[in-house]
Tab-separated table of N, CA and C in Angstrom:
chain	number	residue	atom	x	y	z
A	139	MET	N	38.544	-22.207	128.513
A	139	MET	CA	37.632	-23.277	128.131
A	139	MET	C	37.080	-22.998	126.734
A	140	ASP	N	36.884	-24.031	125.936
A	140	ASP	CA	36.373	-23.878	124.575
A	140	ASP	C	34.950	-23.336	124.573
A	141	ASP	N	34.585	-22.740	123.430
A	141	ASP	CA	33.199	-22.304	123.258
A	141	ASP	C	32.276	-23.506	123.342
A	142	PHE	N	31.092	-23.279	123.868
A	142	PHE	CA	30.074	-24.321	123.957
A	142	PHE	C	28.944	-23.942	123.008
A	143	TRP	N	28.654	-24.832	122.053
A	143	TRP	CA	27.630	-24.588	121.045
A	143	TRP	C	26.540	-25.646	121.133
A	144	VAL	N	25.326	-25.253	120.771
A	144	VAL	CA	24.172	-26.155	120.692
A	144	VAL	C	23.602	-26.018	119.292
A	145	PHE	N	23.325	-27.150	118.629
A	145	PHE	CA	22.726	-27.146	117.297
A	145	PHE	C	21.254	-27.511	117.403
A	146	GLY	N	20.400	-26.660	116.830
A	146	GLY	CA	18.967	-26.917	116.797
A	146	GLY	C	18.482	-27.069	115.372
A	147	TYR	N	17.550	-27.975	115.155
A	147	TYR	CA	17.035	-28.242	113.812
A	147	TYR	C	15.520	-28.235	113.764
A	148	GLY	N	14.872	-28.093	114.907
A	148	GLY	CA	13.409	-28.035	115.007
A	148	GLY	C	13.030	-26.833	115.855
A	149	SER	N	12.177	-27.046	116.822
A	149	SER	CA	11.681	-25.927	117.623
A	149	SER	C	12.780	-25.213	118.413
A	150	LEU	N	13.897	-25.868	118.662
A	150	LEU	CA	15.014	-25.181	119.333
A	150	LEU	C	15.490	-23.974	118.534
A	151	MET	N	15.294	-23.992	117.214
A	151	MET	CA	15.785	-22.894	116.383
A	151	MET	C	15.125	-21.561	116.747
A	152	TRP	N	13.840	-21.564	117.026
A	152	TRP	CA	13.141	-20.319	117.345
A	152	TRP	C	12.674	-20.253	118.788
A	153	ASN	N	12.757	-21.360	119.496
A	153	ASN	CA	12.346	-21.389	120.895
A	153	ASN	C	13.381	-22.162	121.703
A	154	PRO	N	14.617	-21.617	121.787
A	154	PRO	CA	15.660	-22.382	122.470
A	154	PRO	C	15.384	-22.571	123.959
A	155	GLY	N	14.833	-21.572	124.612
A	155	GLY	CA	14.520	-21.702	126.034
A	155	GLY	C	15.722	-21.582	126.944
A	156	PHE	N	16.844	-21.132	126.412
A	156	PHE	CA	18.050	-20.966	127.217
A	156	PHE	C	18.791	-19.707	126.754
A	157	PRO	N	19.617	-19.127	127.638
A	157	PRO	CA	20.376	-17.939	127.248
A	157	PRO	C	21.534	-18.305	126.323
A	158	PHE	N	21.833	-17.418	125.375
A	158	PHE	CA	22.949	-17.660	124.469
A	158	PHE	C	23.614	-16.335	124.130
A	159	GLU	N	24.868	-16.425	123.698
A	159	GLU	CA	25.674	-15.246	123.373
A	159	GLU	C	25.657	-14.929	121.880
A	160	GLU	N	25.457	-15.964	121.069
A	160	GLU	CA	25.530	-15.813	119.617
A	160	GLU	C	24.631	-16.845	118.977
A	161	ARG	N	24.049	-16.469	117.824
A	161	ARG	CA	23.157	-17.365	117.078
A	161	ARG	C	23.527	-17.247	115.613
A	162	GLN	N	23.763	-18.393	114.960
A	162	GLN	CA	24.101	-18.397	113.538
A	162	GLN	C	23.429	-19.571	112.843
A	163	GLN	N	23.101	-19.371	111.578
A	163	GLN	CA	22.680	-20.508	110.788
A	163	GLN	C	23.870	-21.458	110.684
A	164	ALA	N	23.593	-22.748	110.674
A	164	ALA	CA	24.669	-23.745	110.646
A	164	ALA	C	24.195	-24.972	109.884
A	165	ARG	N	25.157	-25.720	109.352
A	165	ARG	CA	24.840	-26.955	108.641
A	165	ARG	C	25.555	-28.121	109.319
A	166	LEU	N	24.782	-29.160	109.576
A	166	LEU	CA	25.301	-30.411	110.121
A	166	LEU	C	25.336	-31.418	108.985
A	167	TYR	N	26.508	-31.943	108.684
A	167	TYR	CA	26.643	-32.943	107.629
A	167	TYR	C	26.523	-34.342	108.222
A	168	GLY	N	25.943	-35.250	107.437
A	168	GLY	CA	25.823	-36.636	107.856
A	168	GLY	C	24.483	-36.982	108.475
A	169	TYR	N	23.641	-35.962	108.675
A	169	TYR	CA	22.305	-36.171	109.245
A	169	TYR	C	21.308	-35.282	108.510
A	170	ARG	N	20.053	-35.733	108.470
A	170	ARG	CA	18.986	-34.948	107.856
A	170	ARG	C	17.811	-34.839	108.825
A	171	ARG	N	17.082	-33.739	108.716
A	171	ARG	CA	15.883	-33.503	109.523
A	171	ARG	C	14.781	-34.419	109.000
A	172	SER	N	14.026	-35.047	109.913
A	172	SER	CA	12.985	-35.985	109.500
A	172	SER	C	11.892	-36.082	110.562
A	173	LEU	N	10.654	-36.228	110.105
A	173	LEU	CA	9.546	-36.522	111.027
A	173	LEU	C	9.588	-38.020	111.307
A	174	CYS	N	10.467	-38.423	112.194
A	174	CYS	CA	10.728	-39.854	112.384
A	174	CYS	C	10.533	-40.332	113.824
A	175	ILE	N	9.989	-39.458	114.676
A	175	ILE	CA	9.820	-39.809	116.092
A	175	ILE	C	8.343	-39.747	116.454
A	176	ARG	N	7.836	-40.842	116.996
A	176	ARG	CA	6.470	-40.843	117.532
A	176	ARG	C	6.492	-40.070	118.851
A	177	SER	N	5.616	-39.101	118.970
A	177	SER	CA	5.527	-38.293	120.188
A	177	SER	C	4.289	-38.691	120.975
A	178	ASN	N	4.514	-39.203	122.171
A	178	ASN	CA	3.378	-39.553	123.022
A	178	ASN	C	3.309	-38.642	124.243
A	179	VAL	N	4.075	-37.531	124.200
A	179	VAL	CA	4.034	-36.564	125.292
A	179	VAL	C	3.682	-35.179	124.739
A	180	TYR	N	4.604	-34.567	124.003
A	180	TYR	CA	4.438	-33.181	123.577
A	180	TYR	C	3.407	-32.995	122.473
A	181	ARG	N	3.373	-33.880	121.482
A	181	ARG	CA	2.483	-33.695	120.333
A	181	ARG	C	1.587	-34.890	120.077
A	182	GLY	N	1.404	-35.731	121.075
A	182	GLY	CA	0.521	-36.879	120.956
A	182	GLY	C	0.343	-37.530	122.313
A	183	THR	N	-0.326	-38.660	122.306
A	183	THR	CA	-0.560	-39.425	123.535
A	183	THR	C	-0.172	-40.878	123.277
A	184	ASP	N	-0.211	-41.688	124.325
A	184	ASP	CA	0.066	-43.118	124.138
A	184	ASP	C	-0.947	-43.740	123.178
A	185	GLU	N	-2.207	-43.298	123.278
A	185	GLU	CA	-3.277	-43.847	122.445
A	185	GLU	C	-3.218	-43.316	121.012
A	186	ASN	N	-2.735	-42.089	120.852
A	186	ASN	CA	-2.712	-41.447	119.537
A	186	ASN	C	-1.424	-40.624	119.395
A	187	PRO	N	-0.294	-41.301	119.172
A	187	PRO	CA	0.974	-40.569	119.087
A	187	PRO	C	1.052	-39.674	117.853
A	188	GLY	N	1.738	-38.545	118.036
A	188	GLY	CA	1.997	-37.640	116.924
A	188	GLY	C	3.386	-37.902	116.363
A	189	LEU	N	3.866	-36.973	115.536
A	189	LEU	CA	5.198	-37.066	114.951
A	189	LEU	C	5.979	-35.793	115.240
A	190	VAL	N	7.232	-35.968	115.629
A	190	VAL	CA	8.125	-34.835	115.821
A	190	VAL	C	9.429	-35.112	115.092
A	191	LEU	N	10.233	-34.075	115.010
A	191	LEU	CA	11.472	-34.158	114.253
A	191	LEU	C	12.574	-34.889	114.996
A	192	GLY	N	13.398	-35.536	114.223
A	192	GLY	CA	14.633	-36.135	114.695
A	192	GLY	C	15.668	-35.998	113.595
A	193	LEU	N	16.893	-36.241	113.938
A	193	LEU	CA	17.962	-36.283	112.941
A	193	LEU	C	18.237	-37.731	112.601
A	194	GLU	N	18.116	-38.064	111.312
A	194	GLU	CA	18.435	-39.399	110.816
A	194	GLU	C	19.732	-39.327	110.024
A	195	ARG	N	20.435	-40.436	109.964
A	195	ARG	CA	21.694	-40.486	109.200
A	195	ARG	C	21.464	-40.226	107.722
A	196	GLY	N	22.425	-39.527	107.127
A	196	GLY	CA	22.396	-39.265	105.696
A	196	GLY	C	22.132	-37.805	105.376
A	197	GLY	N	22.731	-37.321	104.311
A	197	GLY	CA	22.477	-35.960	103.858
A	197	GLY	C	23.080	-34.907	104.761
A	198	SER	N	22.379	-33.786	104.859
A	198	SER	CA	22.807	-32.705	105.749
A	198	SER	C	21.576	-31.962	106.223
A	199	CYS	N	21.751	-31.162	107.253
A	199	CYS	CA	20.633	-30.440	107.854
A	199	CYS	C	21.057	-29.010	108.128
A	200	LEU	N	20.295	-28.069	107.586
A	200	LEU	CA	20.509	-26.659	107.864
A	200	LEU	C	19.665	-26.291	109.074
A	201	GLY	N	20.302	-25.728	110.070
A	201	GLY	CA	19.620	-25.346	111.295
A	201	GLY	C	20.277	-24.131	111.899
A	202	VAL	N	20.281	-24.063	113.228
A	202	VAL	CA	20.824	-22.921	113.945
A	202	VAL	C	21.763	-23.423	115.036
A	203	ALA	N	22.905	-22.741	115.164
A	203	ALA	CA	23.836	-23.026	116.247
A	203	ALA	C	23.836	-21.846	117.212
A	204	PHE	N	23.833	-22.160	118.495
A	204	PHE	CA	23.844	-21.156	119.552
A	204	PHE	C	25.128	-21.301	120.359
A	205	ARG	N	25.836	-20.182	120.539
A	205	ARG	CA	27.005	-20.195	121.427
A	205	ARG	C	26.533	-19.794	122.807
A	206	VAL	N	26.824	-20.640	123.770
A	206	VAL	CA	26.396	-20.457	125.149
A	206	VAL	C	27.620	-20.110	125.983
A	207	SER	N	27.456	-19.178	126.902
A	207	SER	CA	28.578	-18.808	127.765
A	207	SER	C	28.964	-19.987	128.654
A	208	ASN	N	30.225	-20.038	129.010
A	208	ASN	CA	30.691	-21.122	129.880
A	208	ASN	C	29.959	-21.121	131.218
A	209	ALA	N	29.587	-19.928	131.701
A	209	ALA	CA	28.856	-19.844	132.968
A	209	ALA	C	27.488	-20.511	132.871
A	210	ASP	N	26.905	-20.507	131.666
A	210	ASP	CA	25.573	-21.096	131.472
A	210	ASP	C	25.607	-22.533	130.974
A	211	ARG	N	26.794	-23.057	130.701
A	211	ARG	CA	26.910	-24.387	130.094
A	211	ARG	C	26.153	-25.453	130.880
A	212	GLU	N	26.450	-25.602	132.141
A	212	GLU	CA	25.835	-26.675	132.933
A	212	GLU	C	24.314	-26.543	133.025
A	213	PRO	N	23.775	-25.352	133.362
A	213	PRO	CA	22.311	-25.254	133.399
A	213	PRO	C	21.653	-25.470	132.032
A	214	VAL	N	22.324	-25.059	130.946
A	214	VAL	CA	21.764	-25.270	129.613
A	214	VAL	C	21.738	-26.762	129.278
A	215	VAL	N	22.802	-27.473	129.583
A	215	VAL	CA	22.822	-28.920	129.337
A	215	VAL	C	21.735	-29.606	130.169
A	216	ASP	N	21.592	-29.210	131.425
A	216	ASP	CA	20.538	-29.792	132.268
A	216	ASP	C	19.158	-29.533	131.666
A	217	TYR	N	18.931	-28.297	131.225
A	217	TYR	CA	17.653	-27.933	130.613
A	217	TYR	C	17.394	-28.765	129.355
A	218	LEU	N	18.405	-28.861	128.481
A	218	LEU	CA	18.227	-29.612	127.235
A	218	LEU	C	17.971	-31.090	127.497
A	219	ARG	N	18.650	-31.643	128.478
A	219	ARG	CA	18.414	-33.059	128.793
A	219	ARG	C	16.995	-33.279	129.289
A	220	GLU	N	16.495	-32.349	130.087
A	220	GLU	CA	15.126	-32.481	130.572
A	220	GLU	C	14.129	-32.334	129.420
A	221	ARG	N	14.422	-31.439	128.502
A	221	ARG	CA	13.527	-31.170	127.367
A	221	ARG	C	13.592	-32.264	126.308
A	222	GLU	N	14.780	-32.708	125.963
A	222	GLU	CA	14.965	-33.606	124.815
A	222	GLU	C	15.003	-35.094	125.168
A	223	LEU	N	15.310	-35.413	126.398
A	223	LEU	CA	15.483	-36.827	126.757
A	223	LEU	C	14.328	-37.378	127.584
A	224	VAL	N	13.122	-36.857	127.334
A	224	VAL	CA	11.929	-37.272	128.082
A	224	VAL	C	11.754	-38.785	128.031
A	225	SER	N	11.905	-39.367	126.848
A	225	SER	CA	11.705	-40.812	126.700
A	225	SER	C	12.948	-41.523	126.170
A	226	ASN	N	14.053	-40.787	126.093
A	226	ASN	CA	15.331	-41.325	125.600
A	226	ASN	C	15.278	-41.814	124.156
A	227	VAL	N	14.397	-41.213	123.346
A	227	VAL	CA	14.346	-41.550	121.918
A	227	VAL	C	15.458	-40.819	121.155
A	228	TYR	N	16.066	-39.829	121.810
A	228	TYR	CA	17.192	-39.118	121.212
A	228	TYR	C	18.476	-39.521	121.905
A	229	LYS	N	19.559	-39.476	121.140
A	229	LYS	CA	20.889	-39.687	121.695
A	229	LYS	C	21.621	-38.347	121.679
A	230	GLU	N	22.222	-38.019	122.791
A	230	GLU	CA	22.987	-36.775	122.877
A	230	GLU	C	24.331	-36.979	122.194
A	231	ARG	N	24.666	-36.061	121.286
A	231	ARG	CA	25.927	-36.148	120.544
A	231	ARG	C	26.574	-34.774	120.458
A	232	VAL	N	27.888	-34.763	120.350
A	232	VAL	CA	28.634	-33.541	120.056
A	232	VAL	C	29.226	-33.758	118.669
A	233	LEU	N	28.739	-32.946	117.706
A	233	LEU	CA	29.083	-33.133	116.297
A	233	LEU	C	29.584	-31.820	115.696
A	234	SER	N	30.351	-31.922	114.653
A	234	SER	CA	30.891	-30.754	113.978
A	234	SER	C	29.830	-30.112	113.085
A	235	VAL	N	29.678	-28.796	113.218
A	235	VAL	CA	28.761	-28.043	112.365
A	235	VAL	C	29.535	-26.924	111.669
A	236	GLY	N	29.091	-26.587	110.477
A	236	GLY	CA	29.657	-25.460	109.742
A	236	GLY	C	28.789	-24.236	109.967
A	237	LEU	N	29.363	-23.188	110.534
A	237	LEU	CA	28.622	-21.956	110.794
A	237	LEU	C	28.555	-21.108	109.534
A	238	SER	N	27.578	-20.224	109.478
A	238	SER	CA	27.393	-19.392	108.286
A	238	SER	C	28.561	-18.443	108.053
A	239	ASP	N	29.351	-18.152	109.088
A	239	ASP	CA	30.502	-17.267	108.897
A	239	ASP	C	31.762	-18.025	108.465
A	240	GLY	N	31.611	-19.341	108.197
A	240	GLY	CA	32.725	-20.134	107.692
A	240	GLY	C	33.466	-20.946	108.744
A	241	ARG	N	33.243	-20.658	110.013
A	241	ARG	CA	33.900	-21.436	111.076
A	241	ARG	C	33.250	-22.801	111.216
A	242	ARG	N	34.017	-23.734	111.763
A	242	ARG	CA	33.491	-25.052	112.144
A	242	ARG	C	33.572	-25.123	113.660
A	243	GLN	N	32.520	-25.637	114.262
A	243	GLN	CA	32.469	-25.762	115.717
A	243	GLN	C	31.863	-27.114	116.084
A	244	MET	N	32.255	-27.618	117.227
A	244	MET	CA	31.599	-28.797	117.780
A	244	MET	C	30.359	-28.305	118.528
A	245	ALA	N	29.235	-28.988	118.310
A	245	ALA	CA	27.979	-28.546	118.919
A	245	ALA	C	27.219	-29.735	119.497
A	246	LEU	N	26.618	-29.501	120.644
A	246	LEU	CA	25.738	-30.485	121.263
A	246	LEU	C	24.444	-30.546	120.464
A	247	THR	N	24.002	-31.737	120.122
A	247	THR	CA	22.724	-31.905	119.437
A	247	THR	C	22.130	-33.251	119.813
A	248	TYR	N	20.925	-33.473	119.352
A	248	TYR	CA	20.202	-34.698	119.689
A	248	TYR	C	19.776	-35.398	118.403
A	249	VAL	N	20.206	-36.645	118.244
A	249	VAL	CA	19.899	-37.427	117.047
A	249	VAL	C	18.944	-38.553	117.415
A	250	ALA	N	18.180	-38.996	116.436
A	250	ALA	CA	17.209	-40.068	116.659
A	250	ALA	C	17.914	-41.385	116.933
A	251	ASP	N	17.403	-42.120	117.924
A	251	ASP	CA	17.878	-43.470	118.204
A	251	ASP	C	17.006	-44.425	117.385
A	252	CYS	N	17.550	-44.918	116.273
A	252	CYS	CA	16.750	-45.749	115.364
A	252	CYS	C	16.395	-47.115	115.953
A	253	LYS	N	16.906	-47.426	117.129
A	253	LYS	CA	16.547	-48.691	117.781
A	253	LYS	C	15.475	-48.496	118.854
A	254	HIS	N	15.100	-47.258	119.107
A	254	HIS	CA	14.093	-46.955	120.127
A	254	HIS	C	12.693	-47.256	119.574
A	255	PRO	N	11.773	-47.748	120.410
A	255	PRO	CA	10.414	-48.074	119.935
A	255	PRO	C	9.652	-46.877	119.350
A	256	GLN	N	10.012	-45.652	119.725
A	256	GLN	CA	9.317	-44.470	119.202
A	256	GLN	C	9.849	-44.023	117.840
A	257	TYR	N	10.954	-44.605	117.412
A	257	TYR	CA	11.510	-44.247	116.112
A	257	TYR	C	10.662	-44.883	115.020
A	258	ILE	N	10.302	-44.083	114.016
A	258	ILE	CA	9.485	-44.593	112.916
A	258	ILE	C	10.023	-44.022	111.608
A	259	GLY	N	11.035	-44.633	111.085
A	259	GLY	CA	11.622	-44.184	109.824
A	259	GLY	C	10.832	-44.710	108.641
A	260	ASP	N	11.094	-44.166	107.467
A	260	ASP	CA	10.488	-44.626	106.212
A	260	ASP	C	8.966	-44.632	106.240
A	261	LEU	N	8.389	-43.597	106.812
A	261	LEU	CA	6.941	-43.467	106.854
A	261	LEU	C	6.470	-42.806	105.557
A	262	ALA	N	5.440	-43.361	104.942
A	262	ALA	CA	4.887	-42.776	103.715
A	262	ALA	C	4.338	-41.382	104.008
A	263	LEU	N	4.464	-40.503	103.037
A	263	LEU	CA	4.033	-39.113	103.176
A	263	LEU	C	2.578	-39.005	103.623
A	264	GLU	N	1.697	-39.760	102.999
A	264	GLU	CA	0.270	-39.710	103.335
A	264	GLU	C	0.029	-40.171	104.769
A	265	ASP	N	0.760	-41.197	105.200
A	265	ASP	CA	0.622	-41.686	106.574
A	265	ASP	C	1.106	-40.646	107.568
A	266	ALA	N	2.222	-40.005	107.270
A	266	ALA	CA	2.744	-38.948	108.143
A	266	ALA	C	1.727	-37.820	108.269
A	267	ALA	N	1.142	-37.409	107.150
A	267	ALA	CA	0.160	-36.325	107.167
A	267	ALA	C	-1.066	-36.706	107.993
A	268	THR	N	-1.523	-37.934	107.867
A	268	THR	CA	-2.687	-38.395	108.635
A	268	THR	C	-2.392	-38.365	110.131
A	269	ILE	N	-1.228	-38.841	110.507
A	269	ILE	CA	-0.842	-38.821	111.928
A	269	ILE	C	-0.789	-37.390	112.432
A	270	VAL	N	-0.105	-36.526	111.701
A	270	VAL	CA	0.049	-35.119	112.103
A	270	VAL	C	-1.318	-34.455	112.239
A	271	ARG	N	-2.199	-34.739	111.327
A	271	ARG	CA	-3.525	-34.107	111.304
A	271	ARG	C	-4.371	-34.471	112.518
A	272	HIS	N	-4.199	-35.673	113.055
A	272	HIS	CA	-5.100	-36.156	114.102
A	272	HIS	C	-4.526	-36.154	115.515
A	273	ALA	N	-3.235	-35.928	115.672
A	273	ALA	CA	-2.622	-36.055	117.002
A	273	ALA	C	-2.544	-34.713	117.734
A	274	SER	N	-2.566	-34.803	119.053
A	274	SER	CA	-2.414	-33.634	119.916
A	274	SER	C	-1.861	-34.107	121.255
A	275	GLY	N	-1.003	-33.306	121.854
A	275	GLY	CA	-0.400	-33.686	123.129
A	275	GLY	C	-0.272	-32.518	124.081
A	276	ARG	N	0.583	-32.643	125.061
A	276	ARG	CA	0.767	-31.658	126.119
A	276	ARG	C	1.081	-30.257	125.570
A	277	SER	N	1.816	-30.193	124.460
A	277	SER	CA	2.201	-28.896	123.878
A	277	SER	C	1.255	-28.433	122.778
A	278	GLY	N	0.162	-29.163	122.559
A	278	GLY	CA	-0.823	-28.741	121.579
A	278	GLY	C	-0.918	-29.678	120.390
A	279	PRO	N	-1.680	-29.246	119.380
A	279	PRO	CA	-1.893	-30.074	118.191
A	279	PRO	C	-0.607	-30.313	117.408
A	280	ASN	N	-0.458	-31.520	116.905
A	280	ASN	CA	0.703	-31.887	116.111
A	280	ASN	C	0.794	-31.027	114.851
A	281	VAL	N	-0.367	-30.707	114.271
A	281	VAL	CA	-0.384	-29.899	113.055
A	281	VAL	C	0.250	-28.530	113.315
A	282	ASP	N	0.039	-27.955	114.495
A	282	ASP	CA	0.652	-26.660	114.824
A	282	ASP	C	2.172	-26.768	114.825
A	283	TYR	N	2.678	-27.837	115.394
A	283	TYR	CA	4.127	-28.056	115.447
A	283	TYR	C	4.726	-28.108	114.041
A	284	VAL	N	4.128	-28.889	113.169
A	284	VAL	CA	4.670	-29.053	111.815
A	284	VAL	C	4.507	-27.776	111.005
A	285	PHE	N	3.317	-27.164	111.043
A	285	PHE	CA	3.101	-25.924	110.283
A	285	PHE	C	4.023	-24.819	110.798
A	286	ASN	N	4.149	-24.669	112.122
A	286	ASN	CA	5.026	-23.642	112.689
A	286	ASN	C	6.482	-23.883	112.304
A	287	THR	N	6.881	-25.150	112.299
A	287	THR	CA	8.255	-25.465	111.899
A	287	THR	C	8.512	-25.003	110.474
A	288	VAL	N	7.610	-25.321	109.559
A	288	VAL	CA	7.783	-24.926	108.160
A	288	VAL	C	7.816	-23.405	108.040
A	289	GLU	N	6.932	-22.710	108.726
A	289	GLU	CA	6.908	-21.238	108.645
A	289	GLU	C	8.180	-20.623	109.212
A	290	HIS	N	8.643	-21.130	110.340
A	290	HIS	CA	9.881	-20.599	110.921
A	290	HIS	C	11.084	-20.896	110.030
A	291	LEU	N	11.110	-22.072	109.447
A	291	LEU	CA	12.198	-22.392	108.521
A	291	LEU	C	12.190	-21.421	107.341
A	292	LYS	N	11.015	-21.175	106.768
A	292	LYS	CA	10.912	-20.238	105.643
A	292	LYS	C	11.375	-18.840	106.066
A	293	ASP	N	10.968	-18.408	107.268
A	293	ASP	CA	11.381	-17.086	107.773
A	293	ASP	C	12.895	-16.968	107.880
A	294	MET	N	13.563	-18.092	108.121
A	294	MET	CA	15.023	-18.103	108.241
A	294	MET	C	15.698	-18.388	106.904
A	295	GLY	N	14.901	-18.503	105.852
A	295	GLY	CA	15.464	-18.768	104.538
A	295	GLY	C	15.837	-20.220	104.319
A	296	ILE	N	15.256	-21.109	105.104
A	296	ILE	CA	15.538	-22.545	105.000
A	296	ILE	C	14.312	-23.232	104.398
A	297	ARG	N	14.526	-23.973	103.346
A	297	ARG	CA	13.446	-24.745	102.729
A	297	ARG	C	13.634	-26.215	103.082
A	298	ASP	N	12.562	-26.867	103.473
A	298	ASP	CA	12.588	-28.296	103.767
A	298	ASP	C	11.480	-28.943	102.952
A	299	ALA	N	11.845	-29.512	101.815
A	299	ALA	CA	10.864	-30.045	100.865
A	299	ALA	C	9.977	-31.110	101.491
A	300	LEU	N	10.535	-31.998	102.292
A	300	LEU	CA	9.734	-33.064	102.897
A	300	LEU	C	8.668	-32.483	103.820
A	301	LEU	N	9.058	-31.590	104.710
A	301	LEU	CA	8.077	-30.998	105.625
A	301	LEU	C	7.034	-30.193	104.867
A	302	GLU	N	7.457	-29.502	103.826
A	302	GLU	CA	6.508	-28.736	103.023
A	302	GLU	C	5.507	-29.663	102.337
A	303	ARG	N	5.946	-30.834	101.912
A	303	ARG	CA	5.028	-31.817	101.299
A	303	ARG	C	4.058	-32.380	102.345
A	304	VAL	N	4.530	-32.574	103.575
A	304	VAL	CA	3.631	-33.038	104.638
A	304	VAL	C	2.553	-31.990	104.879
A	305	VAL	N	2.943	-30.720	104.963
A	305	VAL	CA	1.975	-29.638	105.168
A	305	VAL	C	0.949	-29.616	104.039
A	306	SER	N	1.405	-29.703	102.800
A	306	SER	CA	0.483	-29.710	101.656
A	306	SER	C	-0.472	-30.891	101.732
A	307	ASN	N	0.036	-32.043	102.139
A	307	ASN	CA	-0.790	-33.237	102.230
A	307	ASN	C	-1.808	-33.107	103.362
A	308	VAL	N	-1.408	-32.527	104.501
A	308	VAL	CA	-2.346	-32.294	105.605
A	308	VAL	C	-3.478	-31.380	105.130
A	309	LYS	N	-3.113	-30.301	104.432
A	309	LYS	CA	-4.124	-29.367	103.930
A	309	LYS	C	-5.050	-30.052	102.941
A	310	ALA	N	-4.506	-30.887	102.061
A	310	ALA	CA	-5.330	-31.603	101.091
A	310	ALA	C	-6.270	-32.581	101.801
A	311	GLN	N	-5.777	-33.289	102.798
A	311	GLN	CA	-6.631	-34.219	103.543
A	311	GLN	C	-7.743	-33.463	104.263
A	312	SER	N	-7.400	-32.325	104.858
A	312	SER	CA	-8.386	-31.529	105.591
A	312	SER	C	-9.452	-30.987	104.652
A	313	ALA	N	-9.040	-30.557	103.464
A	313	ALA	CA	-10.002	-30.023	102.483
A	313	ALA	C	-10.923	-31.114	101.956
A	314	ALA	N	-10.452	-32.348	101.919
A	314	ALA	CA	-11.246	-33.460	101.395
A	314	ALA	C	-12.309	-33.933	102.383
A	315	VAL	N	-12.153	-33.565	103.658
A	315	VAL	CA	-13.101	-34.010	104.680
A	315	VAL	C	-14.193	-32.946	104.802
A	316	PRO	N	-15.463	-33.340	104.652
A	316	PRO	CA	-16.540	-32.343	104.733
A	316	PRO	C	-16.696	-31.768	106.115
C-alpha cells in the first residue's frame, strides 16, 4: 500500500494529535494560507465569531507533511474528519506536496470551501485584527491562536507576512486602547 501523508498548514503543524512515522517541511502549490474562515466553535462563538486559517486558491503554502503508518491510516482519517469537518467549511482533498527532501507525495489536506457561509475572503487587515482581538471560543482566545501560529511558523523557519501583519495590527490596536 502507498505511503499515507497528511499536510498541515496551521495548528496541525505543531499539534497534529495523531501518531506519525515521519515529519518534513513541505510546500503545497496552488493554495495559500489565509485567515479566511469564521470560527464559531474553536476560536469564537455564533455571536462573536473568530478567524482561523484555511487554504485559499492561488500561490503556495509552506507547511508540514506527516507520513502515517498504514495501520494508523483509518483512525487518523477519522480523527482529522472529526477535528476539521466540524461545520464542513473545509473540503477534504488529496493534493501533491513537495517535501523538503525533494520527493513529491500525495497528501490529505483540508481547503476552504469558498461557498460556505463561514468563508470570509478578502477581509481588510484592520478588520481581521479587530475580529482576532475580540473573539474567543472553546479552544481559547482567537489572539492566542494567531500569535501561536506566527511563533510556531517562525520556529520552523517559515515566514508568513500576512499573519505577521495581523499580529502587528492586533498589538497596535491593543496599545491604542487605554
